[in-house]
Short mmCIF file of C-alpha atoms in Angstrom, two decimals:
data_model
loop_
_atom_site.label_atom_id
_atom_site.label_comp_id
_atom_site.label_asym_id
_atom_site.label_seq_id
_atom_site.Cartn_x
_atom_site.Cartn_y
_atom_site.Cartn_z
CA MET A 21 -41.91 -12.67 22.11
CA LYS A 22 -42.42 -15.19 19.32
CA THR A 23 -41.72 -13.99 15.79
CA PHE A 24 -45.25 -14.81 14.62
CA LEU A 25 -46.84 -12.72 17.39
CA PHE A 26 -44.41 -9.89 16.75
CA ILE A 27 -45.34 -9.80 13.06
CA ILE A 28 -49.07 -9.86 13.86
CA ILE A 29 -48.70 -7.01 16.37
CA VAL A 30 -46.66 -4.90 13.95
CA LEU A 31 -48.99 -5.46 11.00
CA LEU A 32 -52.16 -4.87 12.99
CA SER A 33 -50.79 -1.79 14.76
CA GLY A 34 -49.41 -0.30 11.55
CA ALA A 35 -52.60 -0.95 9.59
CA SER A 36 -54.77 0.53 12.37
CA ALA A 37 -52.62 3.64 12.72
CA GLY A 38 -52.50 3.97 8.92
CA LEU A 39 -56.29 3.75 8.75
CA ILE A 40 -56.57 6.54 11.33
CA HIS A 41 -54.01 8.65 9.46
CA GLY A 42 -55.72 8.11 6.11
CA THR A 43 -59.11 9.02 7.55
CA VAL A 44 -57.80 12.16 9.28
CA ASN A 45 -55.90 13.15 6.15
CA PHE A 46 -59.03 12.72 4.04
CA ALA A 47 -61.08 14.82 6.45
CA ILE A 48 -58.77 17.77 7.12
CA VAL A 49 -56.13 17.89 4.35
CA GLU A 50 -58.14 17.06 1.23
CA PRO A 51 -60.19 20.30 1.30
CA TYR A 52 -56.96 22.30 1.05
CA LEU A 53 -55.73 20.07 -1.76
CA ASP A 54 -58.94 20.82 -3.65
CA GLN A 55 -58.34 24.56 -3.21
CA ALA A 56 -54.71 24.30 -4.32
CA ILE A 57 -55.54 22.18 -7.36
CA GLY A 58 -58.29 24.66 -8.24
CA ILE A 59 -55.69 27.44 -8.34
CA GLU A 60 -53.39 25.23 -10.39
CA ASN A 61 -56.17 24.55 -12.89
CA GLN A 62 -56.92 28.25 -13.25
CA ASN A 63 -53.22 28.90 -13.93
CA LEU A 64 -53.32 26.24 -16.66
CA PHE A 65 -56.33 27.91 -18.24
CA THR A 66 -54.70 31.35 -18.06
CA SER A 67 -51.45 30.13 -19.64
CA GLY A 68 -53.29 28.28 -22.38
CA GLU A 69 -51.85 24.88 -21.46
CA GLU A 70 -55.37 23.56 -20.89
CA GLU A 71 -58.84 24.61 -22.00
CA ASP A 72 -61.78 25.12 -19.65
CA THR A 73 -64.00 22.51 -21.26
CA PRO A 74 -66.49 19.91 -20.01
CA GLN A 75 -64.08 17.21 -21.15
CA PHE A 76 -61.30 18.64 -18.97
CA TRP A 77 -63.54 18.73 -15.90
CA ALA A 78 -64.85 15.23 -16.53
CA GLU A 79 -61.30 13.87 -16.67
CA TYR A 80 -60.35 15.94 -13.63
CA GLU A 81 -63.29 14.74 -11.53
CA GLY A 82 -62.61 11.15 -12.49
CA TYR A 83 -58.95 11.46 -11.51
CA ARG A 84 -59.69 13.18 -8.19
CA THR A 85 -62.36 10.62 -7.32
CA TRP A 86 -59.86 7.83 -7.98
CA GLN A 87 -57.25 9.68 -5.91
CA LYS A 88 -59.54 10.22 -2.94
CA SER A 89 -60.98 6.71 -2.98
CA GLY A 90 -57.51 5.21 -2.68
CA GLN A 91 -56.28 7.55 0.03
CA ILE A 92 -57.35 5.47 3.02
CA LEU A 93 -55.92 2.30 1.43
CA ALA A 94 -52.67 4.18 0.81
CA GLY A 95 -52.67 5.25 4.46
CA ILE A 96 -53.01 1.61 5.56
CA ILE A 97 -50.15 0.50 3.29
CA LEU A 98 -47.92 3.34 4.48
CA GLY A 99 -48.92 2.56 8.08
CA ILE A 100 -47.88 -1.07 7.71
CA SER A 101 -44.46 -0.13 6.33
CA MET A 102 -43.83 2.51 8.99
CA GLY A 103 -45.30 0.22 11.64
CA ALA A 104 -42.74 -2.43 10.71
CA LEU A 105 -39.92 0.06 11.25
CA PHE A 106 -41.46 1.25 14.52
CA GLY A 107 -41.95 -2.31 15.79
CA ILE A 108 -38.33 -3.27 15.09
CA VAL A 109 -36.98 -0.15 16.79
CA PHE A 110 -39.29 -0.70 19.77
CA ALA A 111 -38.21 -4.32 20.14
CA LEU A 112 -34.53 -3.30 20.10
CA SER A 113 -34.83 -0.31 22.42
CA ARG A 114 -37.70 -1.36 24.73
CA SER A 115 -35.51 -2.17 27.72
CA SER A 116 -33.84 1.25 27.69
CA LEU A 117 -36.93 3.40 27.04
CA PRO A 118 -38.34 5.42 29.98
CA GLY A 119 -41.73 4.41 31.37
CA ASN A 120 -43.08 1.78 33.75
CA ASN A 121 -45.16 -0.07 31.14
CA ASP A 122 -45.07 -0.87 27.43
CA VAL A 123 -47.70 1.70 26.48
CA LYS A 124 -45.70 4.56 27.96
CA LYS A 125 -42.47 3.23 26.45
CA SER A 126 -44.11 2.95 23.04
CA ILE A 127 -45.53 6.48 23.23
CA VAL A 128 -42.10 7.85 24.17
CA LEU A 129 -40.51 6.11 21.19
CA ALA A 130 -43.29 7.35 18.89
CA GLY A 131 -42.62 10.89 20.12
CA VAL A 132 -38.89 10.58 19.45
CA MET A 133 -39.42 9.15 15.96
CA TRP A 134 -42.07 11.79 15.17
CA PHE A 135 -39.64 14.50 16.22
CA ALA A 136 -36.57 13.12 14.42
CA LEU A 137 -38.12 11.64 11.27
CA TYR A 138 -40.96 14.09 10.70
CA LEU A 139 -40.92 17.37 12.62
CA ILE A 140 -37.24 18.26 12.11
CA PRO A 141 -37.32 17.50 8.33
CA PHE A 142 -40.68 19.30 8.10
CA LEU A 143 -39.23 22.46 9.64
CA LYS A 144 -36.50 22.45 6.99
CA TYR A 145 -38.67 21.38 4.07
CA PRO A 146 -42.32 22.05 5.02
CA ALA A 147 -45.10 20.39 3.05
CA ASN A 148 -46.57 22.33 0.15
CA PRO A 149 -49.81 21.72 -1.78
CA PRO A 150 -49.72 20.77 -5.49
CA THR A 151 -49.87 24.34 -6.79
CA VAL A 152 -46.43 25.04 -5.27
CA GLY A 153 -43.36 23.63 -6.97
CA ASP A 154 -41.90 23.21 -10.44
CA GLY A 155 -42.31 19.77 -11.94
CA GLU A 156 -38.67 19.85 -13.05
CA THR A 157 -37.44 20.10 -9.44
CA VAL A 158 -39.59 17.31 -7.96
CA VAL A 159 -36.71 14.79 -7.95
CA LEU A 160 -34.33 17.28 -6.35
CA ARG A 161 -36.90 18.16 -3.68
CA ALA A 162 -37.51 14.49 -2.91
CA ILE A 163 -33.78 13.82 -2.60
CA LEU A 164 -33.29 16.79 -0.26
CA TYR A 165 -36.21 15.76 1.95
CA VAL A 166 -35.26 12.08 2.19
CA SER A 167 -31.62 13.02 2.78
CA PHE A 168 -32.56 15.24 5.70
CA ILE A 169 -34.72 12.47 7.19
CA ALA A 170 -31.72 10.14 6.95
CA ILE A 171 -29.37 12.71 8.50
CA SER A 172 -31.72 13.33 11.43
CA GLY A 173 -32.40 9.63 11.97
CA ILE A 174 -28.73 8.67 11.85
CA GLY A 175 -27.94 11.52 14.24
CA VAL A 176 -30.48 10.24 16.77
CA ILE A 177 -29.10 6.68 16.57
CA ALA A 178 -25.49 7.86 16.89
CA PHE A 179 -26.11 10.08 19.91
CA TYR A 180 -28.37 7.46 21.51
CA GLN A 181 -25.54 4.92 21.27
CA LEU A 182 -23.19 7.50 22.77
CA SER A 183 -25.60 8.18 25.65
CA LYS A 184 -25.54 4.50 26.65
CA LYS A 185 -21.81 4.79 27.28
CA LEU A 186 -22.18 7.81 29.54
CA LYS A 187 -23.26 7.96 33.15
CA ASN A 188 -26.66 9.38 34.07
CA ASN A 189 -25.40 12.83 34.99
CA LYS A 190 -23.64 13.18 31.63
CA LYS A 191 -26.40 11.97 29.32
CA PHE A 192 -27.61 15.53 28.72
CA VAL A 193 -24.39 16.06 26.75
CA THR A 194 -25.72 13.81 23.99
CA LEU A 195 -28.90 15.88 23.72
CA ILE A 196 -26.84 19.03 23.33
CA GLY A 197 -24.68 17.19 20.80
CA TYR A 198 -27.67 16.19 18.71
CA CYS A 199 -29.05 19.74 18.80
CA ALA A 200 -25.71 21.10 17.59
CA PHE A 201 -25.44 18.40 14.93
CA ILE A 202 -28.92 18.96 13.50
CA THR A 203 -28.49 22.75 13.62
CA VAL A 204 -25.36 22.47 11.46
CA ALA A 205 -27.18 20.12 9.08
CA PHE A 206 -30.17 22.49 9.00
CA ILE A 207 -27.93 25.39 7.94
CA ALA A 208 -25.79 23.36 5.53
CA MET A 209 -28.62 21.71 3.58
CA PRO A 210 -29.85 23.65 0.52
CA GLU A 211 -33.11 25.55 0.68
CA ASN A 212 -36.23 24.48 -1.19
CA PRO A 213 -35.59 25.66 -4.78
CA ASP A 214 -39.23 26.51 -5.54
CA GLU A 215 -40.77 29.94 -5.10
CA ILE A 216 -44.14 30.08 -3.33
CA THR A 217 -46.69 31.86 -5.50
CA ALA A 218 -49.90 30.57 -3.91
CA PRO A 219 -51.71 32.52 -1.16
CA MET A 220 -49.79 32.17 2.11
CA ASN A 221 -52.94 31.59 4.15
CA LEU A 222 -53.65 28.50 2.04
CA ILE A 223 -50.05 27.31 2.40
CA ASN A 224 -49.96 27.82 6.16
CA GLU A 225 -53.33 26.16 6.77
CA PHE A 226 -52.34 23.22 4.56
CA ARG A 227 -49.12 22.79 6.52
CA ILE A 228 -50.91 22.90 9.88
CA MET A 229 -53.41 20.27 8.74
CA SER A 230 -50.57 18.13 7.38
CA VAL A 231 -48.80 18.22 10.74
CA LEU A 232 -52.00 17.21 12.54
CA ALA A 233 -52.64 14.36 10.09
CA VAL A 234 -49.14 12.90 10.33
CA SER A 235 -49.10 13.39 14.11
CA SER A 236 -52.29 11.33 14.33
CA PHE A 237 -50.35 8.40 12.89
CA TRP A 238 -47.49 8.60 15.39
CA ILE A 239 -49.84 9.03 18.34
CA SER A 240 -51.90 6.07 17.15
CA ILE A 241 -48.98 3.73 16.48
CA GLY A 242 -47.49 4.51 19.89
CA ILE A 243 -50.72 3.78 21.76
CA ILE A 244 -51.87 0.79 19.70
CA LEU A 245 -48.58 -1.09 19.50
CA GLY A 246 -47.84 -0.40 23.16
CA PHE A 247 -51.29 -1.66 24.13
CA PHE A 248 -51.00 -4.90 22.16
CA TRP A 249 -47.46 -5.50 23.37
CA HIS A 250 -48.47 -4.91 26.98
CA ARG A 251 -51.49 -7.22 26.73
CA LEU A 252 -49.54 -10.07 25.17
CA GLU A 253 -46.69 -9.74 27.63
CA SER A 254 -49.19 -9.66 30.52
CA ASP A 255 -50.99 -12.75 29.17
CA LYS A 256 -47.62 -14.48 28.79
CA GLU A 257 -46.68 -13.77 32.41
CA THR A 258 -50.11 -14.90 33.62
CA THR A 259 -49.73 -18.17 31.72
CA GLN A 260 -46.31 -18.79 33.21
CA TYR A 261 -47.62 -18.47 36.77
CA THR A 262 -50.72 -20.63 36.31
#
């Protein structure tokens, strides 16, 4: 595939999946963010750090409106960046992915990347709404989360490369190897340093909605990129035979 077409496919697929993710996130996650921030505001009033005044609420509403209005755009930008990564990985691994067409291959890859880069890190460091977490630990929490993403991703690449050197009846060994590797990493990595003080029903519902929102991106990118890739490859073959 020509570089220009590849870039167009990646950008369009990433932006489309990002738009879907941003829209889903706005619809199902934002209500829980509003609840969590409401609790956070009440804690600020109780502690005396802020005063419950019209000026406070005017500034708050203005900030939240700005935040919400930019959420879909942020989803598109994030989708383009993640779509670029997904497109490169798909181009490099397409020939070895299971499936009899590009859509199925793309969905399989999306599932693998969702599992390794999102679900596994999420299980170790699940998402929390704004009311949870000390501002002084935000850098540490970000480092831990990104580090675990890197560990899981590198583990998948390493065991995938190993699987290519093994015969079909021995490939399951690499799956067991990855499971053992990520289990050790899961145990060895430090726990989230912040204590959860918000209502657990809010935390759990927020986490469920977060999983659904992020999953909508990976499902979308797998279907959309696979569809475009399949169509262009089919058109290319048709042109060659006419």
